[in-house]
Short mmCIF file of C-alpha atoms and ligand atoms in Angstrom, two decimals:
data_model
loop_
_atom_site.label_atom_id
_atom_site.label_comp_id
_atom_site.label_asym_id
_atom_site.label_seq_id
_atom_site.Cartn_x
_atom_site.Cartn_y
_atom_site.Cartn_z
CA UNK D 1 0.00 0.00 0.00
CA UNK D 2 1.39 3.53 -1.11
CA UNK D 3 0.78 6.50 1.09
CA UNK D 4 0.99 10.36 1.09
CA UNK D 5 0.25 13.01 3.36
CA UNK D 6 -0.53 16.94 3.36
CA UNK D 7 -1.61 19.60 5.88
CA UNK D 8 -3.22 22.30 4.26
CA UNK D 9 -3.80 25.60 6.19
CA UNK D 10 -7.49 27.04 5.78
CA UNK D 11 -9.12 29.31 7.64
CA UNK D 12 -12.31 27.90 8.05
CA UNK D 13 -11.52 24.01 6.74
CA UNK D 14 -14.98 22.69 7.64
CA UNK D 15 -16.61 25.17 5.14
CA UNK D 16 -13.94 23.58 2.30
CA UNK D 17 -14.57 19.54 3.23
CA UNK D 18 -18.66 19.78 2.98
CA UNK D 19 -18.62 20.80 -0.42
CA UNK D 20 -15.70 18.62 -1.82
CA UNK D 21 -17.22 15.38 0.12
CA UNK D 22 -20.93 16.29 -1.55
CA UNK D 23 -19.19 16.75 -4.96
CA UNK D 24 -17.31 13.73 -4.83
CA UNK D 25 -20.05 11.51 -3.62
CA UNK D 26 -21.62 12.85 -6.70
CA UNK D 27 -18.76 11.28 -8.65
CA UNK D 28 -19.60 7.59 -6.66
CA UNK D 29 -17.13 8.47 -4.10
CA UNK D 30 -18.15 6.72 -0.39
CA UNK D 31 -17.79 9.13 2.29
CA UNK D 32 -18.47 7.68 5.63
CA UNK D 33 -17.05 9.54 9.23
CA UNK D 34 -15.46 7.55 11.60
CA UNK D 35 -14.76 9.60 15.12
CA UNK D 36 -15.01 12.59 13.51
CA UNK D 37 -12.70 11.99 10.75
CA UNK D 38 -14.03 12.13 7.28
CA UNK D 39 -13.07 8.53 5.01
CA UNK D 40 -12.85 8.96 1.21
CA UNK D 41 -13.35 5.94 -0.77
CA UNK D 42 -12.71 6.17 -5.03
CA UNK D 43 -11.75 4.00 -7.63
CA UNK D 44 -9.38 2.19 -4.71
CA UNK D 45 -8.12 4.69 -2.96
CA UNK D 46 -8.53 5.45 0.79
CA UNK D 47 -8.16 9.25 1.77
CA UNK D 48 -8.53 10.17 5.81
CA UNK D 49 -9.35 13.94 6.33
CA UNK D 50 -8.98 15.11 9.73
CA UNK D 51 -10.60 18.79 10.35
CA UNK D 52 -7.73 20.97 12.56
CA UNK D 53 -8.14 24.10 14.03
CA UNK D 54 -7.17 26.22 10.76
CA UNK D 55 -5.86 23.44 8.75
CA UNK D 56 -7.06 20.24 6.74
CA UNK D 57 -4.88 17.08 7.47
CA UNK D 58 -5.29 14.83 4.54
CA UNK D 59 -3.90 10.73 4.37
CA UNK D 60 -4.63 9.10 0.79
CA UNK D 61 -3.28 5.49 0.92
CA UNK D 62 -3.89 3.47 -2.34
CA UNK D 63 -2.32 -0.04 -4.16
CA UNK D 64 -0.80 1.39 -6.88
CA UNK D 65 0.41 4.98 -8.20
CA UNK D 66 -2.42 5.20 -10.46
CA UNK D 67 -4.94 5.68 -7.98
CA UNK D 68 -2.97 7.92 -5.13
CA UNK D 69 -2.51 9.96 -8.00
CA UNK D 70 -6.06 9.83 -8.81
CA UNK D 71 -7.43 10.72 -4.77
CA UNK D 72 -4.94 13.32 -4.40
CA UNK D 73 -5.88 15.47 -7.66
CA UNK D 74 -9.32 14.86 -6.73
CA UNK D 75 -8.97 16.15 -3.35
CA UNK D 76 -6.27 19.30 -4.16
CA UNK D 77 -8.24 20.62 -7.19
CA UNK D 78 -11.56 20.67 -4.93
CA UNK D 79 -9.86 22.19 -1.95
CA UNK D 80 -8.31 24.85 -4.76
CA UNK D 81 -11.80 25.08 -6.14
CA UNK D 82 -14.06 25.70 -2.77
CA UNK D 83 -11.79 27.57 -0.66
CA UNK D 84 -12.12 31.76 -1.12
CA UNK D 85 -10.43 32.60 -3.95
CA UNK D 86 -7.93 35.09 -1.85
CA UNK D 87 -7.02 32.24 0.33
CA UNK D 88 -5.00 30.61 -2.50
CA UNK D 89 -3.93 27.40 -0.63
CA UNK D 90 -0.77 25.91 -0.56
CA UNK D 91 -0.49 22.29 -0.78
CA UNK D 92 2.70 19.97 -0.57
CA UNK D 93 2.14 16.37 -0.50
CA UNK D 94 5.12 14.12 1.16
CA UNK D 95 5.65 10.32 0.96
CA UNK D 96 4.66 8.25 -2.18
CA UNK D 97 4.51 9.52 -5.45
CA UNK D 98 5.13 13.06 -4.68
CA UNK D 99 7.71 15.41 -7.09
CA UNK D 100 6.84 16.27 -10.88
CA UNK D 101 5.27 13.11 -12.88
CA UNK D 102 3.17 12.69 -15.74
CA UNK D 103 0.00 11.63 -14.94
CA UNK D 104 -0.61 7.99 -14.26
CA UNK D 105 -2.89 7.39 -17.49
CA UNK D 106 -0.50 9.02 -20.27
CA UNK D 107 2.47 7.66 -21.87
CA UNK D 108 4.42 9.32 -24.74
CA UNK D 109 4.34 7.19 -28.02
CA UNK D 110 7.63 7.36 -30.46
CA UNK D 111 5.87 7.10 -34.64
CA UNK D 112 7.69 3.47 -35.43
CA UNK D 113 6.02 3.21 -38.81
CA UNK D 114 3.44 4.69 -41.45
CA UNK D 115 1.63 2.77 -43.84
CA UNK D 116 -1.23 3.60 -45.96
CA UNK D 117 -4.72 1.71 -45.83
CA UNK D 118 -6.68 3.39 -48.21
CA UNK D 119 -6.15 7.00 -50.11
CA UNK D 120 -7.22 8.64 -46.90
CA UNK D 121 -6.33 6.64 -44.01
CA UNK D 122 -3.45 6.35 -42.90
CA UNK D 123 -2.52 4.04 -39.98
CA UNK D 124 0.47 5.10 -37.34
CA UNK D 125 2.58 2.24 -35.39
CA UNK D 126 3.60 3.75 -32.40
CA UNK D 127 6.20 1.92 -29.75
CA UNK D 128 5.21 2.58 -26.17
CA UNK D 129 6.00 1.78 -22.84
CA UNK D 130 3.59 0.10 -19.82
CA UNK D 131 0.76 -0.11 -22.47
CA UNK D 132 -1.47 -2.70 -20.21
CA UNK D 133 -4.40 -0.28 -19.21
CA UNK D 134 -5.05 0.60 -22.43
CA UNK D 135 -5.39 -3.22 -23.83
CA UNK D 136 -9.60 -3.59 -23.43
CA UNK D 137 -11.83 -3.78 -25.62
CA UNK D 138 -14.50 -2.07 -22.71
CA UNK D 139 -13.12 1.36 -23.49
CA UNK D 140 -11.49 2.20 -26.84
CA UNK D 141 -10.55 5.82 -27.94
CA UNK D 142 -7.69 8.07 -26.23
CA UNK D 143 -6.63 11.67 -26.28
CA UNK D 144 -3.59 12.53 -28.28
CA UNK D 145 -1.20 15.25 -27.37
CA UNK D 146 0.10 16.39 -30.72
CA UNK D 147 3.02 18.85 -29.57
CA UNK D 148 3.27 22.01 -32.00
CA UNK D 149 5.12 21.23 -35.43
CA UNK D 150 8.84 21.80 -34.75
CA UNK D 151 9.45 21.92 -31.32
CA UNK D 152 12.59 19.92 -30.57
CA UNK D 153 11.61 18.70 -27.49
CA UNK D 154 7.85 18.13 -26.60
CA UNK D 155 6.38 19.06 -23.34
CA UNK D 156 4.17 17.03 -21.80
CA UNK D 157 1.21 18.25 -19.11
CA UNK D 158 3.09 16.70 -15.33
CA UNK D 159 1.34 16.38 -11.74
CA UNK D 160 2.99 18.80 -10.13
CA UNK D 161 3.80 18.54 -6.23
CA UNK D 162 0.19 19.85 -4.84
CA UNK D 163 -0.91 17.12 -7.08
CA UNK D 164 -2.56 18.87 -9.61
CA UNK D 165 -2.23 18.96 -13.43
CA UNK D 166 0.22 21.48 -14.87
CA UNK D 167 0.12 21.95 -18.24
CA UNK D 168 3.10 23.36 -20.79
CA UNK D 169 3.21 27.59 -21.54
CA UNK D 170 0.98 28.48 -24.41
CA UNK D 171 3.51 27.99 -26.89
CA UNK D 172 4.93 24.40 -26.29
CA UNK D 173 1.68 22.95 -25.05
CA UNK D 174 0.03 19.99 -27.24
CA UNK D 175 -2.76 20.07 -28.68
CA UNK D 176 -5.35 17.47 -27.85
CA UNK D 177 -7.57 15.25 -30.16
CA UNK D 178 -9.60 12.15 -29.72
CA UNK D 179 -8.71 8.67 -31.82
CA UNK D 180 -9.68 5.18 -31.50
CA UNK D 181 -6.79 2.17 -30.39
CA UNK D 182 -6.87 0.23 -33.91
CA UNK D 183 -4.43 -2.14 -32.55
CA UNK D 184 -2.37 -3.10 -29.59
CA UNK D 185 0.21 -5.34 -28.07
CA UNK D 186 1.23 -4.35 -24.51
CA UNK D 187 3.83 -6.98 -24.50
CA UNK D 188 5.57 -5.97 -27.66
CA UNK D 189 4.74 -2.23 -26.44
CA UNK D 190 3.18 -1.49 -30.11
CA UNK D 191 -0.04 0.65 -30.72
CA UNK D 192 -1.47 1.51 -34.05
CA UNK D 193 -4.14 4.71 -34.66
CA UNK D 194 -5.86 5.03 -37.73
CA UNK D 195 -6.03 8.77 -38.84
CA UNK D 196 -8.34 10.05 -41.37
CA UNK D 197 -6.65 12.75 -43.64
CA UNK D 198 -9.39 15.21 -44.45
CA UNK D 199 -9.27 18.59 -46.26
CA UNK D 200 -8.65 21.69 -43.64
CA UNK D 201 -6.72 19.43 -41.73
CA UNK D 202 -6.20 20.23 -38.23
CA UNK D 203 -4.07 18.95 -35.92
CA UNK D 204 -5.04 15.37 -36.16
CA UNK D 205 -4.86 14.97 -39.79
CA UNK D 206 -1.83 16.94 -40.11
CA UNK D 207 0.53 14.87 -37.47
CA UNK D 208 -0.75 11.98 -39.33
CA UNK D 209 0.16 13.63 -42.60
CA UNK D 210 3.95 14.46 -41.57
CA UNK D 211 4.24 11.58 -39.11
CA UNK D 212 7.65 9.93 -39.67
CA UNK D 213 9.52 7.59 -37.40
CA UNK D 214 10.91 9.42 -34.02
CA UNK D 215 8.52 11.43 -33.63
CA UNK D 216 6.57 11.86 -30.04
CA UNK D 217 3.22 12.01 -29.13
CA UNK D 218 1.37 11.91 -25.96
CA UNK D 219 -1.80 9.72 -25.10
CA UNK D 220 -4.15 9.77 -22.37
CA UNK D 221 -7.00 7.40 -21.24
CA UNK D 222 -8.30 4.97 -22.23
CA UNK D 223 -12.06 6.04 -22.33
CA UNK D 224 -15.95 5.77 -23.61
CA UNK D 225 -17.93 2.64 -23.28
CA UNK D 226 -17.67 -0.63 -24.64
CA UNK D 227 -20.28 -3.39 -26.49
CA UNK D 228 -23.48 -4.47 -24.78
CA UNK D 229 -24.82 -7.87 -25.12
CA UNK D 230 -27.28 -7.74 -27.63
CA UNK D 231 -29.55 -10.31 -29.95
CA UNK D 232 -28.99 -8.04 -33.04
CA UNK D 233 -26.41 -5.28 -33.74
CA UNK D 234 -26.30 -2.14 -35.66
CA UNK D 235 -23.09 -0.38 -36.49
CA UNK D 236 -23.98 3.17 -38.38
CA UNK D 237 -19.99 5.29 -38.95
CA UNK D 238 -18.45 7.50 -41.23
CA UNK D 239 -14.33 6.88 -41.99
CA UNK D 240 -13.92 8.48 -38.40
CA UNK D 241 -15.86 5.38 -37.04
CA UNK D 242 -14.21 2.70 -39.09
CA UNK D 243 -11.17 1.76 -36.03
CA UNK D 244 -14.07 1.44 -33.38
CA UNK D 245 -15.86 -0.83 -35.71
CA UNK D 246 -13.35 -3.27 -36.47
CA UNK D 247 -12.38 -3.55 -33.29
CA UNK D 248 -15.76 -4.11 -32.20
CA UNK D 249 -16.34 -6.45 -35.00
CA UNK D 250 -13.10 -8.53 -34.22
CA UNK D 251 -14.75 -9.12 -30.78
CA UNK D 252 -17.95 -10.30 -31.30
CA UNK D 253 -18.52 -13.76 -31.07
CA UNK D 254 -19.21 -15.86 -34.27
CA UNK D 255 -23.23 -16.23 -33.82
CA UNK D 256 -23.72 -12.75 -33.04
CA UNK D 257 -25.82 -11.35 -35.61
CA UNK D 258 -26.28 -7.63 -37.24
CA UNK D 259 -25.87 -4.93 -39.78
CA UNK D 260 -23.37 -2.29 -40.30
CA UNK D 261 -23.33 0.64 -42.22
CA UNK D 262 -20.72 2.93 -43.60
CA UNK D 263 -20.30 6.02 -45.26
CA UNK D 264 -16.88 6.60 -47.37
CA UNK D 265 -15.84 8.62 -50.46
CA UNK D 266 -15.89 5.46 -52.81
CA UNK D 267 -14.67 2.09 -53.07
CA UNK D 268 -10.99 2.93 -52.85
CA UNK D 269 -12.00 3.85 -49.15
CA UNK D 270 -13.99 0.45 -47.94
CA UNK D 271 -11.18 -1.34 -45.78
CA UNK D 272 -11.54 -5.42 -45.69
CA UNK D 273 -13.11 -5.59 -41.98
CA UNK D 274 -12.94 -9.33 -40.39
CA UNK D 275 -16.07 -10.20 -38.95
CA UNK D 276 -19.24 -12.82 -37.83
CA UNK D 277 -21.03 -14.63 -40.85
CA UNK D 278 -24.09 -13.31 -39.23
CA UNK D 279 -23.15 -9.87 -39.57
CA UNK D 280 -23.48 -7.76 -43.56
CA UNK D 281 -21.38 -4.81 -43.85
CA UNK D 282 -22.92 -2.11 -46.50
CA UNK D 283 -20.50 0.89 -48.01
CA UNK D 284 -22.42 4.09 -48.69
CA UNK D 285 -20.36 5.91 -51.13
CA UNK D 286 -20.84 9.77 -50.98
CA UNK D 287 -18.87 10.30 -54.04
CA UNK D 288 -17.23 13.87 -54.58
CA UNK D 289 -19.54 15.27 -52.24
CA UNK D 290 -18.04 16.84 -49.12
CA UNK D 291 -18.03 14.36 -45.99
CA UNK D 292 -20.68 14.82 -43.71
CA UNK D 293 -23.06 16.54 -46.35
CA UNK D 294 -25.16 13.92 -47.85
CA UNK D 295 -27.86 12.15 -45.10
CA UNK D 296 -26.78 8.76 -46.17
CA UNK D 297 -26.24 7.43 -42.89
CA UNK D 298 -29.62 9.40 -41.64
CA UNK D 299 -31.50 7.59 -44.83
CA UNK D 300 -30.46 4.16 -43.83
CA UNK D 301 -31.41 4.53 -40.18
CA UNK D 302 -34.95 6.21 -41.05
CA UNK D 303 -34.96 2.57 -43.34
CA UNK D 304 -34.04 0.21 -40.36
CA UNK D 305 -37.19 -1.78 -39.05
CA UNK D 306 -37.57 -2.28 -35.30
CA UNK D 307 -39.93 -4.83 -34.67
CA UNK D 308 -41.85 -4.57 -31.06
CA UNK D 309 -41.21 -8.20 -30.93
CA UNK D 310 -38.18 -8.72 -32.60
CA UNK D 311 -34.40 -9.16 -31.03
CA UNK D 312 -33.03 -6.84 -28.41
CA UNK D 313 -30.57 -4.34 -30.18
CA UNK D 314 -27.45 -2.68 -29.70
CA UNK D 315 -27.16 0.26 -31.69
CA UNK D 316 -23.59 1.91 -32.44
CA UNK D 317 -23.25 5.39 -34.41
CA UNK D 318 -20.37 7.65 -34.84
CA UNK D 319 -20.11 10.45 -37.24
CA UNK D 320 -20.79 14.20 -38.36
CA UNK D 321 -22.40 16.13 -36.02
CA UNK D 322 -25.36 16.47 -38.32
CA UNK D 323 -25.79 12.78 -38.68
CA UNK D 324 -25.25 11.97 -35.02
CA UNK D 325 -28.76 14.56 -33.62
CA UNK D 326 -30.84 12.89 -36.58
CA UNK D 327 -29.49 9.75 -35.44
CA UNK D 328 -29.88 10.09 -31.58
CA UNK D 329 -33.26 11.53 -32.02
CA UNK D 330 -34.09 8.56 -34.37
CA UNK D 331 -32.46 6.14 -31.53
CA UNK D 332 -34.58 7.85 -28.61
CA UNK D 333 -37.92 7.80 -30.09
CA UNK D 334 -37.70 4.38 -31.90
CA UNK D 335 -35.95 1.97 -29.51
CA UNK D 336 -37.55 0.17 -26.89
CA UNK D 337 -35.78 1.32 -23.65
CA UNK D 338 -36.53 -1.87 -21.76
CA UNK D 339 -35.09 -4.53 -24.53
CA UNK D 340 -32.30 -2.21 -26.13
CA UNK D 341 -29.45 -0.39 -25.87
CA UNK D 342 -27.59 2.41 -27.99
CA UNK D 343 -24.66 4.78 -28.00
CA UNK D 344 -24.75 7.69 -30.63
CA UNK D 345 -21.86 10.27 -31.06
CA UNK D 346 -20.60 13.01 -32.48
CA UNK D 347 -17.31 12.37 -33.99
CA UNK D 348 -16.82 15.45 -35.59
CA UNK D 349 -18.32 19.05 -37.00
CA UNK D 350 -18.35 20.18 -40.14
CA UNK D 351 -16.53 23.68 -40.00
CA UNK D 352 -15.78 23.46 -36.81
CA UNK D 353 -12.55 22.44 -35.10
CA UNK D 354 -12.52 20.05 -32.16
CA UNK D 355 -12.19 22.82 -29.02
CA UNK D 356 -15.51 24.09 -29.97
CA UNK D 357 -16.87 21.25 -31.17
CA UNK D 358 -16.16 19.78 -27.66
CA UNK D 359 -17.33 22.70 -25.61
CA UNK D 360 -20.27 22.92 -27.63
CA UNK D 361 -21.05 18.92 -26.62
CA UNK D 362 -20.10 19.84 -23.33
CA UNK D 363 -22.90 22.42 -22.81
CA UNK D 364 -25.56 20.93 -24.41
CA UNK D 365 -24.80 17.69 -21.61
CA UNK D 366 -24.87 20.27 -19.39
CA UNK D 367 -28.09 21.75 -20.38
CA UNK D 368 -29.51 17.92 -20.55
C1 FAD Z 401 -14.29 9.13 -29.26
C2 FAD Z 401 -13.74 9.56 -30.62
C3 FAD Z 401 -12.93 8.70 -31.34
C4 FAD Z 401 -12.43 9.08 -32.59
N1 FAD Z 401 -11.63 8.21 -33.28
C5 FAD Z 401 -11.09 8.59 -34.47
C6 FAD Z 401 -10.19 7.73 -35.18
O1 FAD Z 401 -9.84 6.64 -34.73
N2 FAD Z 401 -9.71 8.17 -36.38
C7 FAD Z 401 -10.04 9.40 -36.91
O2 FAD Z 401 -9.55 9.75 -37.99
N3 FAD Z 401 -10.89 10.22 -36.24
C8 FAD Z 401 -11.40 9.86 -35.04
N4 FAD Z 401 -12.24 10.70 -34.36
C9 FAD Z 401 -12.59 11.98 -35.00
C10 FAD Z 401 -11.50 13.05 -34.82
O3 FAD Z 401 -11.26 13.25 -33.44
C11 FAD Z 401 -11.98 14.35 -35.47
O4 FAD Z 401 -12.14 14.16 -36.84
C12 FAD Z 401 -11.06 15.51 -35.18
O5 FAD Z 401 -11.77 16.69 -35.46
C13 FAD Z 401 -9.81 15.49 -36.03
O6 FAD Z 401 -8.98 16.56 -35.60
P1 FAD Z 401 -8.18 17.50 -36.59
O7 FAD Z 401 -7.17 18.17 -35.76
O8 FAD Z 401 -7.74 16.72 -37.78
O9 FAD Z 401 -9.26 18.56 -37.09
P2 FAD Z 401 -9.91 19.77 -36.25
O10 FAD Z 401 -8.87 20.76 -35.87
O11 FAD Z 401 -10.75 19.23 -35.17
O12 FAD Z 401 -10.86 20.42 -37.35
C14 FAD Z 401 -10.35 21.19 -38.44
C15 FAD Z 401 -11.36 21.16 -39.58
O13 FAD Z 401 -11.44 19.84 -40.11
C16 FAD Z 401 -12.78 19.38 -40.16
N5 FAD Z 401 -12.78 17.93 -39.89
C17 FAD Z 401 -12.49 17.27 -38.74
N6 FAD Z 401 -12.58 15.95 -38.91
C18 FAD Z 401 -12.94 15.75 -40.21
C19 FAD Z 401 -13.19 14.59 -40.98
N7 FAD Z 401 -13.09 13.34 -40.48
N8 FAD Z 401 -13.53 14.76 -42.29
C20 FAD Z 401 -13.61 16.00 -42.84
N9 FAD Z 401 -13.39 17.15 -42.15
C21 FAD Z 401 -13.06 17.01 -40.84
C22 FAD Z 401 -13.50 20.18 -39.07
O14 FAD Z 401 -14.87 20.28 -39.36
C23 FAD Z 401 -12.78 21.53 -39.14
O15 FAD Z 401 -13.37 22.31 -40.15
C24 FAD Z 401 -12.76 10.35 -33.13
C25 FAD Z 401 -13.56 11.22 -32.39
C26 FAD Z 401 -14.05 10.84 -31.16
C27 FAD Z 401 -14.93 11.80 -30.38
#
């Protein structure tokens, strides 16, 4: 068991602890007290917090890095967040893990290889170390930090000593964008992304365009939600999709039964995608239209029957924004919310870069 300790002077500490403990219970922390000390349960970690005079006395013990790391960024950015804002506290952590780190879930990838699956795919092999976590199929996509073109030496956001994130000055900090693990090997420390090079590339598309072997990323997670059990599935993606769908498909088991559906520029973009007997695969070919403006993914799901009686369903869509509220509204009304299950997202937006595209998904969650 690793442990760490701070003492962190506040002038009124009790009027800090209610509002972190009620926040992180909302985040499936258990808080119990336990002769008048305050117990902090999450994801594995144990955190004691003793209330002092003018000071908050905070234990975290946890099995592995991973989670003290967790519990005490938890507990400093809350403190930071609910104490007045001209009390500015200090925090210094001593014992495990303390002292500049990168946080426990990223790990910098060095480009090992490029190779071309279709005109405009390209897939990256990436060597990495301590790859484990991110070898399940339960959660598939990451965050990439794509330094800035031309820096000779990346910089990477660190947990600093109060245990909070840090991230790099404006001008050497990466820029962040969301992909899907294609493949992996922890034991032969290999990764592989599949990057769709689009017109107006941003960030994403234009590491992937200039990728070449040495080169550094960063990557984060891994996150989102994996398959559901599920008498039939339905697969609906654009080329963004494609990565989560193979993988999906590679792990279904060989009765399962479905349909998938995707939308590419034209045949020299359909990939060969292993997968159940049971399951037909359909390429919708836009043509020289721009992606994301035809409804061809919209017109096959307004075409998709839904018996009452029929088989419980999994439904999986990812794709232009555009696609994805036709889609989700399509999903809500027409699925039977007893029998089936579906997840519908927004990959990307057309015209829109990912910060805003994000925010904007952000707010409207909120607003939900
Ligand atoms: C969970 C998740 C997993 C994802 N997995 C993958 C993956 O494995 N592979 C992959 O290629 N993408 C994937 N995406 C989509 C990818 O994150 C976005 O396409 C992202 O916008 C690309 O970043 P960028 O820096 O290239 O462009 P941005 O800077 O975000 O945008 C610049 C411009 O390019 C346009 N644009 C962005 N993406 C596309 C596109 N695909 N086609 C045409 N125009 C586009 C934007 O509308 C904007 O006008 C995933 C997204 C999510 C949310």
């Amino acid at each position: 068991m690793l442990a760490t300790r701070t003492q962190i002077a506040l002038a009124y500490p009790q009027s800090v602890l209610r509002p972190l403990c009620e926040h992180l219970a909302e985040h499936e922390a258990v808080i119990t007290e336990e002769e008048g000390v305050t117990l902090i349960l999450l994801d594995g970690a144990k955190a004691r917090l003793d209330l002092l005079p003018a000071a908050l006395d905070v234990v975290v013990e946890a099995p592995d890095v991973s989670a003290l790391q967790a519990m005490k960024r938890a507990i400093a950015s809350h403190v930071v967040e609910f104490a007045p804002k001209d009390e500015a506290p200090q925090i210094r952590w001593s014992g495990d893990g303390t002292g500049p780190a990168l946080p426990p879930d990223f790990r910098v990838l060095t480009v090992a290889g490029v190779e071309t699956i279709t005109p405009h795919m390209r897939r990256i092999h990436f060597r990495g170390e301590n790859l484990a976590r991110f070898e399940q199929t339960e959660a598939l996509h990451v965050r990439l930090f794509i330094p800035p073109e031309g820096l000779a030496e990346p910089a990477w956001p660190m947990i600093g000593e109060d245990g909070l994130l840090v991230m790099p000055p404006p001008e050497e900090r990466p820029v962040v964008r969301k992909y899907t693990i294609r493949k992996i090997d922890s034991a032969a420390s290999t990764v592989a992304l599949d990057f769709v090079l689009h017109e107006d590339a941003g960030p994403g598309s234009a590491f992937a365009m200039r990728a070449k072997a040495g080169d550094r990323i960063g990557m984060a997670g891994p996150g989102g939600r994996g398959l559901k059990p599920a008498e039939r599935y339905v697969f609906l993606a654009d080329e963004t999709g494609i990565p989560a769908v193979a993988r999906m498909l590679e792990k279904l088991s060989a009765e399962a039964l479905g349909e998938v559906f995707i939308e590419v520029a034209d045949a020299s973009e359909e990939q060969r995608l292993p997968h159940p007997p049971g399951i037909s695969i359909t390429w919708l070919h836009r043509g020289e239209a721009e992606p994301g403006s035809l409804p061809l993914l919209q017109d096959v799901f307004a075409r998709l029957e839904w018996p009452a009686d029929g088989p419980s369903v999994y439904l999986w869509a990812a794709m232009e924004h555009a696609a994805f509220r036709e889609i989700r509204a399509g999903a809500r009304a027409k699925l039977r919310p007893e029998r089936d299950q579906h997840l519908v997202v927004s990959y990307w937006r057309r015209g829109v870069a990912e910060e805003e595209h994000a925010a904007a998904k952000k707010a409207e969650m909120a607003k939900a």
